[in-house]
Each structure stands twice: as C-alpha cells, then as structure tokens.
Short mmCIF file of C-alpha atoms in Angstrom, two decimals:
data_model
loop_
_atom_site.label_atom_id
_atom_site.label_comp_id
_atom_site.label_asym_id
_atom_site.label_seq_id
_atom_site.Cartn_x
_atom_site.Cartn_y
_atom_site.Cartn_z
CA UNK A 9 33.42 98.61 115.41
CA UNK A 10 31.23 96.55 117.53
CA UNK A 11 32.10 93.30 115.46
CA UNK A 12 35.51 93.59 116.05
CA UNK A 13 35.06 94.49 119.99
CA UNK A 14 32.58 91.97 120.77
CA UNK A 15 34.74 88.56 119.20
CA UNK A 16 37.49 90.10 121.32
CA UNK A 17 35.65 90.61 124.47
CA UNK A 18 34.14 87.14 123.78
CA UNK A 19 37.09 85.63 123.53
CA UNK A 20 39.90 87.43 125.28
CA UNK A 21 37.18 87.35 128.18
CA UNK A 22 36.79 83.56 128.00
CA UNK A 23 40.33 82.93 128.29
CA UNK A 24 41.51 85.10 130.72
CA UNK A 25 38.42 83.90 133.05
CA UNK A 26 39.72 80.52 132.36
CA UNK A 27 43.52 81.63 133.55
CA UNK A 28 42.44 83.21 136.29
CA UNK A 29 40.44 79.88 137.17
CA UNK A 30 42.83 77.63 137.09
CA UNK A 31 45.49 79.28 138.89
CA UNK A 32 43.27 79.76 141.67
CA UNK A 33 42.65 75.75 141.65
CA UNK A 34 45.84 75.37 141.36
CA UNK A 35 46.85 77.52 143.88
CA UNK A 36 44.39 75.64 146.50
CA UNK A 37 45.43 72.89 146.05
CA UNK A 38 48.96 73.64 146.59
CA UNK A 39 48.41 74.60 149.64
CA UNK A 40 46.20 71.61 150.57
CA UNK A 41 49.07 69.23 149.00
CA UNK A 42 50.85 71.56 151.59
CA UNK A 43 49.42 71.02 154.55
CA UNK A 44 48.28 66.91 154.00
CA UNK A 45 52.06 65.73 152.82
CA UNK A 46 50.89 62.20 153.58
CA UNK A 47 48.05 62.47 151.04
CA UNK A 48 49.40 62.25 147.52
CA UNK A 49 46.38 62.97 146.34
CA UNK A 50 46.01 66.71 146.08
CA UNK A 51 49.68 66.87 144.06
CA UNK A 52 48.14 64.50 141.68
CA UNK A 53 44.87 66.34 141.26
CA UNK A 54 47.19 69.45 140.13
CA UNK A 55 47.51 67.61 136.97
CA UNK A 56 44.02 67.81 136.57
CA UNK A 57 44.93 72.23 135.63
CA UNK A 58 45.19 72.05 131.31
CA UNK A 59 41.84 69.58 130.83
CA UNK A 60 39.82 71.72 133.45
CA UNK A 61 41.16 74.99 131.25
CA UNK A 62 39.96 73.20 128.10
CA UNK A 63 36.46 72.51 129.73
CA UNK A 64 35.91 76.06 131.37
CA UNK A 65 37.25 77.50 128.11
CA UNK A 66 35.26 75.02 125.90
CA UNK A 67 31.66 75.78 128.34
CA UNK A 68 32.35 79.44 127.99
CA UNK A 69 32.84 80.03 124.79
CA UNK A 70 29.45 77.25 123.86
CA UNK A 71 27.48 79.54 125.55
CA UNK A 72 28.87 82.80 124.59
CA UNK A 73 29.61 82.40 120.92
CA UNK A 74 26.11 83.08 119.64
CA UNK A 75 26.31 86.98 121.01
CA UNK A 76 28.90 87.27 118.63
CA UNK A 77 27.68 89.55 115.38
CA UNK A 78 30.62 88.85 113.30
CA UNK A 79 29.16 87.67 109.66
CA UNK A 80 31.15 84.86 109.67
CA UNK A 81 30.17 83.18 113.04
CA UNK A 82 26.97 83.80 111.75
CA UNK A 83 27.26 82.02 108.68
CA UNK A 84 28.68 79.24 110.13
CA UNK A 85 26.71 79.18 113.73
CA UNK A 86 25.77 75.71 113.66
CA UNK A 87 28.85 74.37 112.69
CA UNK A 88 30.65 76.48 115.23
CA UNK A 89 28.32 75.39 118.08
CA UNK A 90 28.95 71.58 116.86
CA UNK A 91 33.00 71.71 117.04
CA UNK A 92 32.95 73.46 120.32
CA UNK A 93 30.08 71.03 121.42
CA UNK A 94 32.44 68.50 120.27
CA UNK A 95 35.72 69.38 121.76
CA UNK A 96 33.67 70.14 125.54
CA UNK A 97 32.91 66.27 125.14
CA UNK A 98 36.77 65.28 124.61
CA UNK A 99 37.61 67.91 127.09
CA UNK A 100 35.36 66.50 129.79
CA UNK A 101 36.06 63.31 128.84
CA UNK A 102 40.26 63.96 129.51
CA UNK A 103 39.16 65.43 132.70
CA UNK A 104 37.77 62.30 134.32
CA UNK A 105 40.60 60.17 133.19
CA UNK A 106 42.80 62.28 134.86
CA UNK A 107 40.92 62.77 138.18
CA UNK A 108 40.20 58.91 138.04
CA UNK A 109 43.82 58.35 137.89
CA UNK A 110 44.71 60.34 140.40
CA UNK A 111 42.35 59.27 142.80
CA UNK A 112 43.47 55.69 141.65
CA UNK A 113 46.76 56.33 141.96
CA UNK A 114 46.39 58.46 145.54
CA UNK A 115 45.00 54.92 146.72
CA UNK A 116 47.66 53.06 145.47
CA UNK A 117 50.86 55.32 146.90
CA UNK A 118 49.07 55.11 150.32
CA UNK A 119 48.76 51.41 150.81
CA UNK A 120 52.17 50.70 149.28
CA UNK A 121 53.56 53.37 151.83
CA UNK A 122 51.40 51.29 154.55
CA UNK A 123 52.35 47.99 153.52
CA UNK A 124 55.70 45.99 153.75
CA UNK A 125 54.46 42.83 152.14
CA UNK A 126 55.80 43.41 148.52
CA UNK A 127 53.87 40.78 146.85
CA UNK A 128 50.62 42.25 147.99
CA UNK A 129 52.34 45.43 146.78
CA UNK A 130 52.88 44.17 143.60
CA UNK A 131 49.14 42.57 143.25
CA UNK A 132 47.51 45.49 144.24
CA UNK A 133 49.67 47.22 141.88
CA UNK A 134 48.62 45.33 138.96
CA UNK A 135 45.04 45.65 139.87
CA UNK A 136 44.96 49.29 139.65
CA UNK A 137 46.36 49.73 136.23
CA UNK A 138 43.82 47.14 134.86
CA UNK A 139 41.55 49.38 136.88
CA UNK A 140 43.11 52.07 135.52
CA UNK A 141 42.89 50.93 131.83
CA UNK A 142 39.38 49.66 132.17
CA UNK A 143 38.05 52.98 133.34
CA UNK A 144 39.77 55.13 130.29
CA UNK A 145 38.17 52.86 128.19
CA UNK A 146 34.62 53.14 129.30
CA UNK A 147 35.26 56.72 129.54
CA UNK A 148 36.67 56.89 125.86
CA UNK A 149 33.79 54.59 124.30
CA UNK A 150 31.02 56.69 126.22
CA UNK A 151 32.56 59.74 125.14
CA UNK A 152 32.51 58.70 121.55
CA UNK A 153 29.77 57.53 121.49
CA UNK A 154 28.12 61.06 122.82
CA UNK A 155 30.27 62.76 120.40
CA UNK A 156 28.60 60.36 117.34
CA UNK A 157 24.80 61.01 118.84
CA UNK A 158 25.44 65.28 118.34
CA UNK A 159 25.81 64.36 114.65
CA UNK A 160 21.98 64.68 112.69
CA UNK A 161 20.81 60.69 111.42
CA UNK A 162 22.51 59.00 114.30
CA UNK A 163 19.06 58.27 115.90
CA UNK A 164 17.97 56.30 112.73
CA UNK A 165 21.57 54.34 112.45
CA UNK A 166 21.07 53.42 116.60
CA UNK A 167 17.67 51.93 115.59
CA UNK A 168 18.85 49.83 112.99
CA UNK A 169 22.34 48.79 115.17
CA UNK A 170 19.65 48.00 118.06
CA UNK A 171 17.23 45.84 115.59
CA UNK A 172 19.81 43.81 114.38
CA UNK A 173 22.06 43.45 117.43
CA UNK A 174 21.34 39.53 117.42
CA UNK A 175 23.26 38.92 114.53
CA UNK A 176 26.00 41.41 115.20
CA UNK A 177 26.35 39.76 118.57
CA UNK A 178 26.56 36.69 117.13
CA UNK A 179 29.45 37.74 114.55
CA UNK A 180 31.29 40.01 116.54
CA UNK A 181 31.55 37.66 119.41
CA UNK A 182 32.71 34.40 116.62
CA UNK A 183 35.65 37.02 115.02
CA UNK A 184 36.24 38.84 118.36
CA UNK A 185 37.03 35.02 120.13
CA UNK A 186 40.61 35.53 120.76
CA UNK A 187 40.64 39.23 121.99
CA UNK A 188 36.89 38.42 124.19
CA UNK A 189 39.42 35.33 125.84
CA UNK A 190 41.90 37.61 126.37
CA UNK A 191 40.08 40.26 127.84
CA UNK A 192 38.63 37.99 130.36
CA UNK A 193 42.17 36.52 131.06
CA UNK A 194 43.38 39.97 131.67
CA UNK A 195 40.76 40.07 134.76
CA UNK A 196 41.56 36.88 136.00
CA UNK A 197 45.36 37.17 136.19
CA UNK A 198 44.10 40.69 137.61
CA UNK A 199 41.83 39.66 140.56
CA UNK A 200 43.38 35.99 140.68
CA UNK A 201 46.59 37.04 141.69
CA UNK A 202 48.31 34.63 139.17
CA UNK A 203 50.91 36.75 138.01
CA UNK A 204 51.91 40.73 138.95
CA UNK A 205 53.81 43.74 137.79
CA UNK A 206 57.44 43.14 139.08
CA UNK A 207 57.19 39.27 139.28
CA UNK A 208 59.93 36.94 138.00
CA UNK A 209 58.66 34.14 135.54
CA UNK A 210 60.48 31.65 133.32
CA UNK A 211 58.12 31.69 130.42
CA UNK A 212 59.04 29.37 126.95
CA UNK A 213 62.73 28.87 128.81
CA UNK A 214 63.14 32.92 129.08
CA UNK A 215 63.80 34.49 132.48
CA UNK A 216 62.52 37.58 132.92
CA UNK A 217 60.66 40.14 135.20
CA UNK A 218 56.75 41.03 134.41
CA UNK A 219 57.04 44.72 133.68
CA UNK A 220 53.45 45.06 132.10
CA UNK A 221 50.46 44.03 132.35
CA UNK A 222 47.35 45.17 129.81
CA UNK A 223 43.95 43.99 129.06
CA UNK A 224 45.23 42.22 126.06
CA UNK A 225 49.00 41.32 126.96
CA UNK A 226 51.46 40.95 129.23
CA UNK A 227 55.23 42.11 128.46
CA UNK A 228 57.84 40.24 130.29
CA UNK A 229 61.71 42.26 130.18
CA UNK A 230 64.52 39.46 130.00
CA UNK A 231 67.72 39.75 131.96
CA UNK A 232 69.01 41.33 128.63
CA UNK A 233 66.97 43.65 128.36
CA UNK A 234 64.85 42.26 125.71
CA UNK A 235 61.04 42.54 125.70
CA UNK A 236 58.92 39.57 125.05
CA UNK A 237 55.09 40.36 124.42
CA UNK A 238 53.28 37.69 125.00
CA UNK A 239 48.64 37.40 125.15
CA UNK A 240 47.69 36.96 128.50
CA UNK A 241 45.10 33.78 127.90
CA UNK A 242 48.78 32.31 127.63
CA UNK A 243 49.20 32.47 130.99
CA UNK A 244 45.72 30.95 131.92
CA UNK A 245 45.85 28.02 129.85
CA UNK A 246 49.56 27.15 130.02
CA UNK A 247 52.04 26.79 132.97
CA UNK A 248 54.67 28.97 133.81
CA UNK A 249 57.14 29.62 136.36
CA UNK A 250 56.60 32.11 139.07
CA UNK A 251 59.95 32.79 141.41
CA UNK A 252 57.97 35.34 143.25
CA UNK A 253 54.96 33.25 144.07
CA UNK A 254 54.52 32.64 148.22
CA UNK A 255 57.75 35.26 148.31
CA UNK A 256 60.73 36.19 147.06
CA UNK A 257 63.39 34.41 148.43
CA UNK A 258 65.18 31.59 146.42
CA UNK A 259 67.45 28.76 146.73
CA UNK A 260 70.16 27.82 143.90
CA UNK A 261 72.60 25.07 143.33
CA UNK A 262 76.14 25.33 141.51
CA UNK A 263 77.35 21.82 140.26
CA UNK A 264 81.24 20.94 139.49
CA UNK A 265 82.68 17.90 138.13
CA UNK A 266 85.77 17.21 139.95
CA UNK A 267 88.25 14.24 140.70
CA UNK A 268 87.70 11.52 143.45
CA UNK A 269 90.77 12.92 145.17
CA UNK A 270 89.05 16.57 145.48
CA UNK A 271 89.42 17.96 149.33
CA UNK A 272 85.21 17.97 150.12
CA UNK A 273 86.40 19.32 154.09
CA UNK A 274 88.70 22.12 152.45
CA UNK A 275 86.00 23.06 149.79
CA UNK A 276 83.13 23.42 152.78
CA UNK A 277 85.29 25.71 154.67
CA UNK A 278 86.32 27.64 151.37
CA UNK A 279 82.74 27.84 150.58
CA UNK A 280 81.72 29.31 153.80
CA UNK A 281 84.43 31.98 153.25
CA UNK A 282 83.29 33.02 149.69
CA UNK A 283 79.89 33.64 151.20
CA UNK A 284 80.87 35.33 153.91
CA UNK A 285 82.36 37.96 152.01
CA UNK A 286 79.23 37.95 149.11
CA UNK A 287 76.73 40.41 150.28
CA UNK A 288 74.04 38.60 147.65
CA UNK A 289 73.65 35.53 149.93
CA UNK A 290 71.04 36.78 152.60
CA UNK A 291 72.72 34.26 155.39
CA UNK A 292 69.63 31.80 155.45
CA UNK A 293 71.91 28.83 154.74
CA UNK A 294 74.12 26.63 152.45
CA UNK A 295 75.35 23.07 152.10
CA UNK A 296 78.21 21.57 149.59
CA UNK A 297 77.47 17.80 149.08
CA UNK A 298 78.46 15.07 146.31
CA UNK A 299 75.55 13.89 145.04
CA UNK A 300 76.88 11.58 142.08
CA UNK A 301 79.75 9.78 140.92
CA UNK A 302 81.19 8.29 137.72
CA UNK A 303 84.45 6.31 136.48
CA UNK A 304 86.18 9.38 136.24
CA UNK A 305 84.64 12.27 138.01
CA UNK A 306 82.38 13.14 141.44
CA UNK A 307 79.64 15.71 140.95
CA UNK A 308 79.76 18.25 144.11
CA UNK A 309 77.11 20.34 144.43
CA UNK A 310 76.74 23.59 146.44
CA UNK A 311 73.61 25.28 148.03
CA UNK A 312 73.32 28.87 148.49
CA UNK A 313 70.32 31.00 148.98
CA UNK A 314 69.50 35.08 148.49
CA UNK A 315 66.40 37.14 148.98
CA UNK A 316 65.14 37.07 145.24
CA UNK A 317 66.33 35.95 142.10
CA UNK A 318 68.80 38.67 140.98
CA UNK A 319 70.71 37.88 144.53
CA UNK A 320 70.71 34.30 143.96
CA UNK A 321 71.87 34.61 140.14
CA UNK A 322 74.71 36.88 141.77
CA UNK A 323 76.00 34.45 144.12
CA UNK A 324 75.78 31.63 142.22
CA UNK A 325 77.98 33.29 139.80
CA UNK A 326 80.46 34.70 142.86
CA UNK A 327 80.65 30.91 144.44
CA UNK A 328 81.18 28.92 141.14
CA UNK A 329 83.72 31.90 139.95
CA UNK A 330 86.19 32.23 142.96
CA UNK A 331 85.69 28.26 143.93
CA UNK A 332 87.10 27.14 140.90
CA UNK A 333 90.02 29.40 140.73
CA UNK A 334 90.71 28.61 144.49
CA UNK A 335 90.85 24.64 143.12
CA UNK A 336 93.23 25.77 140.38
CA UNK A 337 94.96 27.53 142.14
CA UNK A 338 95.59 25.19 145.39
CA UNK A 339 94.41 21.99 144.62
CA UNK A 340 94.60 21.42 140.85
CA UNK A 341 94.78 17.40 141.08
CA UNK A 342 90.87 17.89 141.62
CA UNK A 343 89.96 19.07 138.78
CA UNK A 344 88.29 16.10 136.39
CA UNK A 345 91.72 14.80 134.39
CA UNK A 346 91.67 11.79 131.65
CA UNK A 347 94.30 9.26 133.21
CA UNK A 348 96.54 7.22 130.37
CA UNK A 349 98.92 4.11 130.94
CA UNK A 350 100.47 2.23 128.43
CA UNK A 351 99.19 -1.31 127.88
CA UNK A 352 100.42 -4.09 129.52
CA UNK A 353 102.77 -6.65 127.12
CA UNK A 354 101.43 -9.89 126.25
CA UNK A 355 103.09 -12.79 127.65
CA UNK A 356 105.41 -15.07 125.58
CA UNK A 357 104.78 -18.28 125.01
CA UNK A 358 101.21 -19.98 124.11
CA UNK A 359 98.37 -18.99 125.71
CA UNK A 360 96.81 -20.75 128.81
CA UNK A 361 93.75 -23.11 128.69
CA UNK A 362 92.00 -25.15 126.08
CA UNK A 363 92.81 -24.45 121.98
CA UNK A 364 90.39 -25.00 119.33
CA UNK A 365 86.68 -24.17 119.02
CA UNK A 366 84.60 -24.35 121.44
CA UNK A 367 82.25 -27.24 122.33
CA UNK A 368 78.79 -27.08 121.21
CA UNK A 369 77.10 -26.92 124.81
CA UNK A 370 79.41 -23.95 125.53
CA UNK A 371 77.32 -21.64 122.70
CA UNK A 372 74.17 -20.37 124.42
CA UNK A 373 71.37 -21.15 122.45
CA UNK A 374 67.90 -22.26 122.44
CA UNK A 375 69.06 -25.69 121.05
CA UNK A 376 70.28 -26.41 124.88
CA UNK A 377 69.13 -30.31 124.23
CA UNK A 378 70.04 -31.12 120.79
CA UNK A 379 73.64 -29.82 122.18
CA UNK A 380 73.79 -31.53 125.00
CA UNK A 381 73.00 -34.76 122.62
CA UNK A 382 75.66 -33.87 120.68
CA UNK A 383 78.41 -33.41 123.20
CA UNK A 384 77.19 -37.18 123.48
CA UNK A 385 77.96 -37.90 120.29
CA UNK A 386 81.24 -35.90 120.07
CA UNK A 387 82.47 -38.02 123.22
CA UNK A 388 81.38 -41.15 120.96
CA UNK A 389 83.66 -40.21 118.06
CA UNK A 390 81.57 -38.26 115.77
CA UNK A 391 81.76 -34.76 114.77
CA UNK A 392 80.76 -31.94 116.43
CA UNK A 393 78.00 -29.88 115.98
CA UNK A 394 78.72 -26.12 116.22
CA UNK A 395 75.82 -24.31 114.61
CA UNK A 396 72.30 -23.98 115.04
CA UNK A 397 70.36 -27.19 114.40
#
C-alpha cells in the first residue's frame, strides 16, 4: 500500500504545490499590472506562469523522487534523477528568456510611448531584438552546455576540446568566415544605425520596407508583398538606398511628354486642384516646370511631396492619373501627336545652278594642293582630276 500512496503523494503533492504557486504569482501580479497601467512590464512578466510551473515542478520532484519506494524508481534512480536534472536545466533556461524579454520588451514599449521621433523609434527597436536574439542565444548555448557536463566522460572530452582549441580556432574561424562577417555586420547595422526595422530601402532595384532584422539576415517585404532575404554583410559592404534616413518625408516627380502647344498656366492651376483634394500630399509644396524639349514633344515635369514613401507613391499616382485625363479630356491638342504633310512637287523645268560633276577643289580632301593645281590645269585645257591623287 505504501508504494502506491507515496508516488501519489509525491507527485499529486508536487503538482498541486506548483498550481497553487503559480496562481498566486499570477494573481500578484495582476494586481500590480493593475495598479502601474503605465508599466507594461508586470503584464509581460505574467507570461513568465508555464516555465516557472515547469521549474517549481521540475525542483520538487528532483528533490523528492528519491523517497519514493516504488521498485521501479528504484531501479532506475539515476536515470530518473538525470532526466529531471535535465529538464530543470531547459526549464530554467525558458524562464530567463522569457523574463529577459519581458524586461526587454517593458523598456522598449516605454520609450516608444515617450518618444515621437519615429526613426529613433525604429533604431531602438531594432536594437532590442538583436538584444533580444543575442541573449537567447547565450542563454541556449550555456544551457546546453550545462546539460552536456551532467552526462559521465564530459570532463575528459572538455580537456581534450581545451588542449586542442588552437587548431579548432583556427578551422572553425577559416569555414565559419562568412557567418563570423555576418554576425559582426548584424551588430554594426545594430548599434550603427545604418538600417532599422520599418525602414524603406531600394535594394538590387526592389522597393521595399525592412521588416526583419537577425544576426545573420535581414528580410526586406516588397510593395507586393514578396519577401526578399538578403545577409546583412550586404548591407555593410554595398550601397543601398535608405528613404527613411534623416526622416521620412519625400519628394517625387511625375514626367509627361506633351505638345509645344500644351496650356503650362492651365496645367499649374489644375495641378494645384488635384492636390488639394489628395489627402497623400502633406501640403509642404509642389512645382510643374518643363525641363526639356525635342522636335516633337516638351517634357513637363511636376513636383509633389508626402510624409513618407507610401504617401508620395500615392500621389504621384493620383496627379499623373487625373492630369492626363483632364488633358484628354479638355485640351487633347497637347498630347505628343506625329504631324504628316504631303511633299512638296518638284518644279518643272531643269534644275537651277551648275550641271556636271563637280570641280576637283570642291571635294574635301587632304589633297587640298594637288587640287588646287589642277583646277589650274583644268582652266588650261586639260582634264580634270576628280579622285584622290
């Protein structure tokens, strides 16, 4: 009877202590999240309520599994003691991440609540999730590598990793090249403020918005909703175009080809009405000016400006749209024609001026003397010279 009452009061004991636990955290810091609504960081901690379960749970039942007399835990003691040794290390391990996050994320809400500048919103924004990354991964490595050192031998393989870490340095750091460069790139874009989460770069002719950034790479979503991946040395050791660099607000040109005859006056005061009526032009200023010509056309260009660079695509596309139909529509001798005329009729008669060849110091060459000489002789009586001599 007692091995059947024991594993249950072991165990049913365990959990229920670890229930009981965690709703009480739980349950303080709801009311703390409560009382400090301008501190996110007590609703994020509440996240923190399975991995502390797992690590009360796993502590409790590491220290309490040995008074259990069932013949089975105590054929298998050791290797019961080493799983639950095992999963307190993972446990404790998910438990830091998560408090790290939150207090990493607590940090973040508050200064983007207390800040209006959204490109340091955005920097500081992709600082903390290479923060964010580079603290899981400590915490995972270290965690493994305490799980590894619980296993019997691993003191002799550490010796023998330590006595040769010269050459494994040396190899490792040849065949990890690329990912070491990138790892280091991820820090400077990071800390450099070169490029940040919600930033709008033309990269290899793509436009696109920045929508991650990782230790390794840096994923860019295109207007159509594509995803290009890209290694973030990339952006250290080539250039790129960043809209949102010094701020957000951009200027953009539309072009038309139109006639010579095209009303410029009645196209400025058009213009002004189109963008009084777009509400993606942020009222900063605008300009229509030609700014070439040709035989047949004049190329007009018009200058609008928005806040950022979905605005300014929007109201590039609103001016060029509705200004062309207004041409069509009222003026439609501006738009670029090809002009035809029949060709004029040739005269009757002979035509005017000298008939024959033509004299030798009328054919540009070289031979400018040896022509002249032979005008000379022409004018003497003797025959022309009309080729190269």
């Amino acid at each position: 009877m007692e091995n059947v009452l024991r594993p249950l009061i072991v165990l049913g004991g365990s959990v229920l202590l670890t229930l009981c636990v965690g709703w009480a955290v739980d349950l303080v810091l709801r009311r703390a999240d409560a009382r400090h609504p301008e501190t996110p960081l007590w609703g994020l901690l509440r996240r923190c309520r399975l991995p502390l379960q797992v690590v009360l749970l796993g502590a409790m039942l590491r220290a309490s599994y040995g008074e259990i007399r069932h013949p089975l835990v105590v054929d298998y003691r050791a290797g019961i003691g080493h799983v639950l040794s095992l999963v307190l290390i993972a446990a404790s391990a998910w438990l830091i991440v998560h408090i790290a996050s939150a207090a990493v994320e607590s940090t973040y809400a508050r200064y983007a609540s207390a800040t209006r500048d959204a490109a340091r919103v955005r920097r500081v924004r992709t600082q903390v999730t290479l923060i964010m990354r580079i603290v899981t991964a400590v915490v995972a490595v270290v965690a493994v590598a305490a799980m590894l050192l619980t296993f019997p031998g691993m003191e002799k393989i550490g010796t023998s990793m330590l006595a040769s870490a010269g050459i494994i340095g040396i190899v490792a750091g040849v065949a990890a090249q690329s990912t070491l460069g990138n790892l280091f790139a991820g820090f400077q874009i990071a800390f450099g403020d070169m490029v940040r989460i919600g930033d709008t770069v033309v990269v290899d002719g793509e436009w696109g918005v920045v929508e991650e950034v990782t230790l390794t790479f840096l994923a860019v979503r295109t207007w159509d909703e594509r995803r290009i991946t890209m290694p973030v040395s990339y952006f250290t050791g080539k250039p790129f175009e960043n809209w949102s660099r010094g701020g957000a607000q951009m200027t953009g040109t539309v072009y038309f080809h139109l006639d010579h005859s095209a009303p410029l006056p009645l196209m400025r005061e058009k213009l002004r009405e189109i963008l009084e009526d777009c509400a993606a032009w942020d009222r900063r200023d605008w300009s229509l000016a030609v700014t070439d010509t040709t035989p047949s056309t004049i190329e007009v260009r018009a200058v609008v400006t928005a806040k950022d660079a979905d605005d300014i695509w929007t109201a590039r596309c609103t001016v060029r749209e509705q200004l062309l139909a207004w041409l069509c529509e009222k003026h439609p001798y501006a738009l670029p024609r090809v002009i035809t005329s029949p060709a004029a009729e040739r005269p009757a008669g002979p035509p005017a001026g000298r008939v024959g060849a033509p004299r030798p110091s009328e054919v540009h060459s070289n031979n400018s003397e040896e022509y002249l000489s032979a005008d000379t002789a022409a004018s003497n009586g003797e025959a022309p010279r009309t080729g190269r001599g």
